Amino acid sequence: DSVLFANRVEKTYPNGTRALDEVRLIIQRGDFVSLLGPSGCGKSTLLKMFAGLESPSHGHLRWLGADAPGKSGLKIAMVFQEATLMPWASVAANVRLPLDLAGVPKAESESRVQQALNQVGLGRFGNCYPRELSGGMQMRASIARALVTEPDVLLMDEPFGALDEFTRNKLDADLRSLWAAKAGQLSVIFVTHSIYEAVYLSSRVVMMAARPGRIVADLPIPEPQRDE
Ligand code: ADP
Ligand code: ADP
């Protein structure tokens, strides 16, 4: 079974905006798919649907064949453009939040938090507060918070869009290594405006157009070209 499947999906918001039209998209385990397109082409809407935060007006979505994410057993994590960290809690406490919510005992969660922080290069910053970190480091912390649950699917909505280009390139490279280290287990959908970023990061680039939002191309990125 495909991990995620959208078939003939349409979304019309209550105000009449046709955000998506006849969208068909299949995500396999281990795919790194970039969604590329202009503002308003429905990238966020499609991502929110895969997260279970919006439902289609027509058509259907499947998660490992199930008709709701909760029935599939898939762990899905989402990262937004803003780091959305709780300012009153330490970086470690922020990253631990999903484990606390899942009732993971503290003895286990502390080592998992440390491991997630190490993965994003923040191993020594667990005791800092978000305001003490740079924008790029805050984004790293929110990626750690998403990874700490060991998700099957990582949905990223323009995660580095607010960062300067230098920091963004660094985070792109680190994200690609993180994904490669998951050896075909982690599926990523990455929303971006940047063709450069999409081609650099992904195993597939899905291009969308607006009014109505739709998929206009779905291109594999050949593996050899992605290796330095
Ligand atoms: P993108 O992420 O590609 O910029 P979005 O999915 O955010 O596109 O939006 C697609 C279209 O749907 C846009 O025209 C946007 O204005 C509209 N839209 C998004 N969310 C809502 C909403 N909650 N209510 C009404 N229109 C919306
Ligand atoms: P990033 O690219 O992750 O945003 P920066 O370029 O902002 O990182 O910072 C470069 C390095 O400077 C960081 O990896 C970190 O080691 C160090 N650094 C940045 N902010 C702080 C801070 N508040 N306290 C200690 N070290 C910091």
CSV table of C-alpha atoms and ligand atoms in Angstrom, one decimal:
chain,number,residue,atom,x,y,z
A,1,ASP,CA,0.0,0.0,0.0
A,2,SER,CA,1.1,3.6,-0.6
A,3,VAL,CA,1.6,5.6,2.6
A,4,LEU,CA,-0.5,8.5,1.4
A,5,PHE,CA,-3.0,8.6,-1.5
A,6,ALA,CA,-5.2,11.4,-2.7
A,7,ASN,CA,-7.6,10.5,-5.5
A,8,ARG,CA,-9.6,13.1,-7.4
A,9,VAL,CA,-9.5,15.4,-4.5
A,10,GLU,CA,-11.4,18.7,-4.7
A,11,LYS,CA,-11.6,21.4,-2.0
A,12,THR,CA,-13.9,24.3,-2.1
A,13,TYR,CA,-13.8,26.5,1.0
A,14,PRO,CA,-17.1,27.9,2.3
A,15,ASN,CA,-16.4,31.3,0.7
A,16,GLY,CA,-16.3,29.6,-2.7
A,17,THR,CA,-12.5,29.5,-3.2
A,18,ARG,CA,-11.6,26.4,-5.2
A,19,ALA,CA,-8.4,25.5,-3.5
A,20,LEU,CA,-7.9,22.1,-5.1
A,21,ASP,CA,-9.3,20.5,-8.2
A,22,GLU,CA,-9.0,16.8,-9.3
A,23,VAL,CA,-5.8,16.2,-7.3
A,24,ARG,CA,-4.2,12.8,-7.5
A,25,LEU,CA,-1.1,12.1,-5.6
A,26,ILE,CA,0.6,8.9,-4.3
A,27,ILE,CA,3.3,9.0,-1.7
A,28,GLN,CA,5.3,5.8,-1.1
A,29,ARG,CA,7.4,4.9,1.9
A,30,GLY,CA,10.7,6.7,1.8
A,31,ASP,CA,9.6,9.3,-0.7
A,32,PHE,CA,10.9,12.9,-0.3
A,33,VAL,CA,8.3,14.9,-2.3
A,34,SER,CA,8.5,18.7,-2.7
A,35,LEU,CA,5.3,20.5,-3.5
A,36,LEU,CA,6.3,23.5,-5.6
A,37,GLY,CA,4.1,26.3,-6.9
A,38,PRO,CA,2.9,29.9,-6.5
A,39,SER,CA,1.0,31.3,-3.5
A,40,GLY,CA,-2.6,30.2,-3.5
A,41,CYS,CA,-2.1,27.0,-5.5
A,42,GLY,CA,-3.3,24.8,-2.6
A,43,LYS,CA,0.0,23.5,-1.2
A,44,SER,CA,-1.0,24.1,2.4
A,45,THR,CA,-4.5,22.8,1.9
A,46,LEU,CA,-3.2,19.5,0.5
A,47,LEU,CA,-0.7,19.2,3.4
A,48,LYS,CA,-3.4,19.9,6.0
A,49,MET,CA,-5.5,17.2,4.4
A,50,PHE,CA,-2.8,14.7,4.7
A,51,ALA,CA,-2.4,15.8,8.4
A,52,GLY,CA,-6.1,15.2,8.8
A,53,LEU,CA,-6.8,18.9,9.5
A,54,GLU,CA,-9.0,19.5,6.5
A,55,SER,CA,-11.3,17.2,4.6
A,56,PRO,CA,-11.9,17.2,0.9
A,57,SER,CA,-15.2,18.4,-0.7
A,58,HIS,CA,-15.0,15.6,-3.2
A,59,GLY,CA,-12.7,12.7,-3.8
A,60,HIS,CA,-10.9,10.8,-1.1
A,61,LEU,CA,-7.7,10.4,0.8
A,62,ARG,CA,-6.1,7.2,2.2
A,63,TRP,CA,-3.4,6.6,4.8
A,64,LEU,CA,-2.0,3.1,4.3
A,65,GLY,CA,-5.3,2.3,2.7
A,66,ALA,CA,-7.3,3.5,5.8
A,67,ASP,CA,-9.8,6.4,5.4
A,68,ALA,CA,-8.5,8.3,8.4
A,69,PRO,CA,-5.0,8.9,9.7
A,70,GLY,CA,-5.9,7.6,13.1
A,71,LYS,CA,-7.0,4.2,11.7
A,72,SER,CA,-3.8,3.7,9.7
A,73,GLY,CA,-1.3,3.4,12.6
A,74,LEU,CA,0.9,6.0,10.8
A,75,LYS,CA,2.7,8.5,12.9
A,76,ILE,CA,2.4,11.9,11.2
A,77,ALA,CA,4.3,15.0,12.3
A,78,MET,CA,4.0,18.5,10.9
A,79,VAL,CA,6.4,21.4,10.9
A,80,PHE,CA,5.2,24.9,10.1
A,81,GLN,CA,6.9,28.1,8.9
A,82,GLU,CA,7.1,29.5,12.4
A,83,ALA,CA,9.0,27.5,14.9
A,84,THR,CA,5.9,27.6,17.3
A,85,LEU,CA,7.9,26.9,20.4
A,86,MET,CA,6.5,27.6,23.9
A,87,PRO,CA,8.6,30.6,25.1
A,88,TRP,CA,8.2,29.7,28.8
A,89,ALA,CA,9.6,26.2,28.4
A,90,SER,CA,13.2,25.1,27.8
A,91,VAL,CA,14.1,23.7,24.4
A,92,ALA,CA,14.2,20.2,25.9
A,93,ALA,CA,10.7,20.6,27.4
A,94,ASN,CA,9.4,21.9,24.0
A,95,VAL,CA,10.8,18.8,22.2
A,96,ARG,CA,9.5,16.5,25.0
A,97,LEU,CA,5.9,17.8,24.6
A,98,PRO,CA,4.6,15.1,22.1
A,99,LEU,CA,6.1,12.4,24.3
A,100,ASP,CA,4.4,13.9,27.5
A,101,LEU,CA,1.1,14.0,25.6
A,102,ALA,CA,1.6,10.4,24.6
A,103,GLY,CA,2.3,9.5,28.3
A,104,VAL,CA,5.8,8.3,27.7
A,105,PRO,CA,7.6,7.8,31.1
A,106,LYS,CA,10.1,10.5,31.8
A,107,ALA,CA,13.1,8.1,32.1
A,108,GLU,CA,12.5,7.1,28.5
A,109,SER,CA,11.5,10.5,27.1
A,110,GLU,CA,14.6,12.2,28.4
A,111,SER,CA,16.9,10.0,26.3
A,112,ARG,CA,14.7,10.3,23.3
A,113,VAL,CA,14.7,14.1,23.6
A,114,GLN,CA,18.5,14.1,23.8
A,115,GLN,CA,18.7,11.9,20.8
A,116,ALA,CA,16.4,14.2,18.8
A,117,LEU,CA,18.3,17.3,19.8
A,118,ASN,CA,21.6,15.5,18.7
A,119,GLN,CA,20.0,14.7,15.4
A,120,VAL,CA,19.4,18.4,14.6
A,121,GLY,CA,22.7,19.6,16.1
A,122,LEU,CA,21.2,21.1,19.3
A,123,GLY,CA,22.6,18.5,21.7
A,124,ARG,CA,24.1,21.2,24.0
A,125,PHE,CA,21.1,23.5,23.9
A,126,GLY,CA,18.3,21.6,25.7
A,127,ASN,CA,18.5,23.8,28.8
A,128,CYS,CA,18.2,27.0,26.7
A,129,TYR,CA,15.0,28.9,26.2
A,130,PRO,CA,13.7,29.5,22.7
A,131,ARG,CA,14.5,33.3,22.8
A,132,GLU,CA,18.2,32.5,23.4
A,133,LEU,CA,18.4,30.7,20.1
A,134,SER,CA,18.8,32.1,16.6
A,135,GLY,CA,15.9,31.7,14.1
A,136,GLY,CA,17.6,28.7,12.5
A,137,MET,CA,18.2,27.0,15.8
A,138,GLN,CA,14.6,27.5,16.8
A,139,MET,CA,13.6,25.9,13.5
A,140,ARG,CA,16.0,23.0,14.3
A,141,ALA,CA,14.2,22.6,17.7
A,142,SER,CA,10.8,22.4,16.1
A,143,ILE,CA,12.2,19.7,13.7
A,144,ALA,CA,13.5,17.8,16.8
A,145,ARG,CA,10.0,18.1,18.3
A,146,ALA,CA,8.6,16.5,15.1
A,147,LEU,CA,11.3,13.8,15.0
A,148,VAL,CA,11.1,12.8,18.6
A,149,THR,CA,8.0,10.7,18.0
A,150,GLU,CA,9.9,8.8,15.2
A,151,PRO,CA,7.2,9.6,12.6
A,152,ASP,CA,6.5,7.7,9.4
A,153,VAL,CA,5.5,10.9,7.7
A,154,LEU,CA,6.9,14.4,8.1
A,155,LEU,CA,4.8,17.2,6.6
A,156,MET,CA,6.7,20.5,6.3
A,157,ASP,CA,5.0,23.7,5.3
A,158,GLU,CA,7.6,26.1,4.0
A,159,PRO,CA,9.7,25.4,7.1
A,160,PHE,CA,12.7,27.5,6.2
A,161,GLY,CA,10.8,30.3,4.3
A,162,ALA,CA,11.4,32.9,7.0
A,163,LEU,CA,15.2,32.2,7.3
A,164,ASP,CA,18.1,33.9,5.6
A,165,GLU,CA,19.5,32.1,2.6
A,166,PHE,CA,22.7,30.9,4.3
A,167,THR,CA,20.9,29.4,7.3
A,168,ARG,CA,18.3,27.9,4.9
A,169,ASN,CA,20.9,26.1,2.8
A,170,LYS,CA,22.5,24.7,6.0
A,171,LEU,CA,19.2,23.4,7.2
A,172,ASP,CA,18.3,22.0,3.8
A,173,ALA,CA,21.6,20.0,3.8
A,174,ASP,CA,21.0,18.7,7.3
A,175,LEU,CA,17.4,17.8,6.6
A,176,ARG,CA,18.5,15.8,3.6
A,177,SER,CA,21.0,13.9,5.7
A,178,LEU,CA,18.4,13.2,8.4
A,179,TRP,CA,16.0,11.8,5.8
A,180,ALA,CA,18.8,9.7,4.2
A,181,ALA,CA,19.7,8.3,7.6
A,182,LYS,CA,16.1,7.0,7.9
A,183,ALA,CA,17.0,4.6,5.0
A,184,GLY,CA,13.7,4.6,3.1
A,185,GLN,CA,11.5,4.6,6.2
A,186,LEU,CA,10.5,8.3,6.5
A,187,SER,CA,8.3,9.9,3.9
A,188,VAL,CA,8.5,13.7,3.7
A,189,ILE,CA,6.3,16.2,1.9
A,190,PHE,CA,8.0,19.6,1.8
A,191,VAL,CA,6.2,22.7,0.6
A,192,THR,CA,8.4,25.4,-0.9
A,193,HIS,CA,8.4,28.3,-3.4
A,194,SER,CA,12.0,27.6,-4.3
A,195,ILE,CA,12.7,25.4,-7.4
A,196,TYR,CA,16.4,25.2,-6.2
A,197,GLU,CA,15.4,23.9,-2.8
A,198,ALA,CA,12.9,21.4,-4.3
A,199,VAL,CA,15.3,19.9,-6.7
A,200,TYR,CA,18.1,19.8,-4.2
A,201,LEU,CA,16.1,18.1,-1.5
A,202,SER,CA,13.6,15.8,-3.1
A,203,SER,CA,13.3,12.4,-4.8
A,204,ARG,CA,10.3,13.9,-6.6
A,205,VAL,CA,9.0,17.4,-7.4
A,206,VAL,CA,5.3,17.9,-7.7
A,207,MET,CA,4.5,21.2,-9.4
A,208,MET,CA,1.1,22.9,-8.8
A,209,ALA,CA,-0.7,25.8,-10.4
A,210,ALA,CA,-3.4,28.1,-9.1
A,211,ARG,CA,-7.0,29.0,-9.8
A,212,PRO,CA,-8.0,26.3,-9.3
A,213,GLY,CA,-5.2,24.7,-7.4
A,214,ARG,CA,-4.0,21.6,-9.3
A,215,ILE,CA,-1.0,19.3,-10.0
A,216,VAL,CA,0.6,20.1,-13.4
A,217,ALA,CA,3.7,17.9,-13.2
A,218,ASP,CA,5.1,15.1,-11.1
A,219,LEU,CA,8.8,14.7,-11.8
A,220,PRO,CA,11.3,12.2,-10.4
A,221,ILE,CA,14.7,13.7,-9.6
A,222,PRO,CA,17.3,11.2,-10.7
A,223,GLU,CA,19.4,9.9,-7.8
A,224,PRO,CA,22.9,10.4,-9.4
A,225,GLN,CA,22.3,14.1,-9.8
A,226,ARG,CA,21.6,14.5,-6.1
A,227,ASP,CA,25.0,13.2,-5.0
A,228,GLU,CA,27.8,15.7,-4.6
B,1,ADP,P1,-0.7,27.8,-0.9
B,1,ADP,O1,-0.3,27.0,0.3
B,1,ADP,O2,-0.2,27.2,-2.2
B,1,ADP,O3,-0.4,29.2,-0.8
B,1,ADP,P2,-3.3,27.5,0.2
B,1,ADP,O4,-3.7,26.0,0.3
B,1,ADP,O5,-3.0,28.2,1.4
B,1,ADP,O6,-2.3,27.7,-1.0
B,1,ADP,O7,-4.6,28.2,-0.4
B,1,ADP,C1,-5.3,27.8,-1.6
B,1,ADP,C2,-6.4,28.8,-1.9
B,1,ADP,O8,-7.4,28.6,-0.9
B,1,ADP,C3,-6.0,30.3,-1.8
B,1,ADP,O9,-6.7,31.0,-2.8
B,1,ADP,C4,-6.4,30.7,-0.4
B,1,ADP,O10,-6.7,32.1,-0.3
B,1,ADP,C5,-7.6,29.8,-0.2
B,1,ADP,N1,-7.8,29.5,1.2
B,1,ADP,C6,-6.9,28.8,2.1
B,1,ADP,N2,-7.5,28.6,3.3
B,1,ADP,C7,-8.7,29.1,3.2
B,1,ADP,C8,-9.8,29.2,4.1
B,1,ADP,N3,-9.7,28.7,5.4
B,1,ADP,N4,-10.9,29.8,3.7
B,1,ADP,C9,-11.1,30.3,2.5
B,1,ADP,N5,-10.1,30.3,1.6
B,1,ADP,C10,-8.9,29.7,1.9
B,2,ADP,P1,21.7,28.2,12.5
B,2,ADP,O1,22.3,28.1,11.2
B,2,ADP,O2,21.4,26.8,13.1
B,2,ADP,O3,20.6,29.2,12.7
B,2,ADP,P2,23.4,30.2,13.4
B,2,ADP,O4,24.1,30.4,12.1
B,2,ADP,O5,22.4,31.1,13.9
B,2,ADP,O6,22.9,28.7,13.4
B,2,ADP,O7,24.5,30.1,14.6
B,2,ADP,C1,25.7,29.4,14.3
B,2,ADP,C2,26.2,28.7,15.6
B,2,ADP,O8,26.4,29.7,16.6
B,2,ADP,C3,25.2,27.8,16.1
B,2,ADP,O9,25.2,26.5,15.5
B,2,ADP,C4,25.6,27.7,17.6
B,2,ADP,O10,26.6,26.8,17.8
B,2,ADP,C5,26.0,29.1,17.8
B,2,ADP,N1,25.0,29.9,18.5
B,2,ADP,C6,24.0,30.6,17.9
B,2,ADP,N2,23.2,31.2,18.8
B,2,ADP,C7,23.7,30.8,20.1
B,2,ADP,C8,23.3,31.0,21.4
B,2,ADP,N3,22.3,31.8,21.8
B,2,ADP,N4,24.1,30.5,22.4
B,2,ADP,C9,25.1,29.7,22.1
B,2,ADP,N5,25.5,29.5,20.8
B,2,ADP,C10,24.8,30.0,19.8
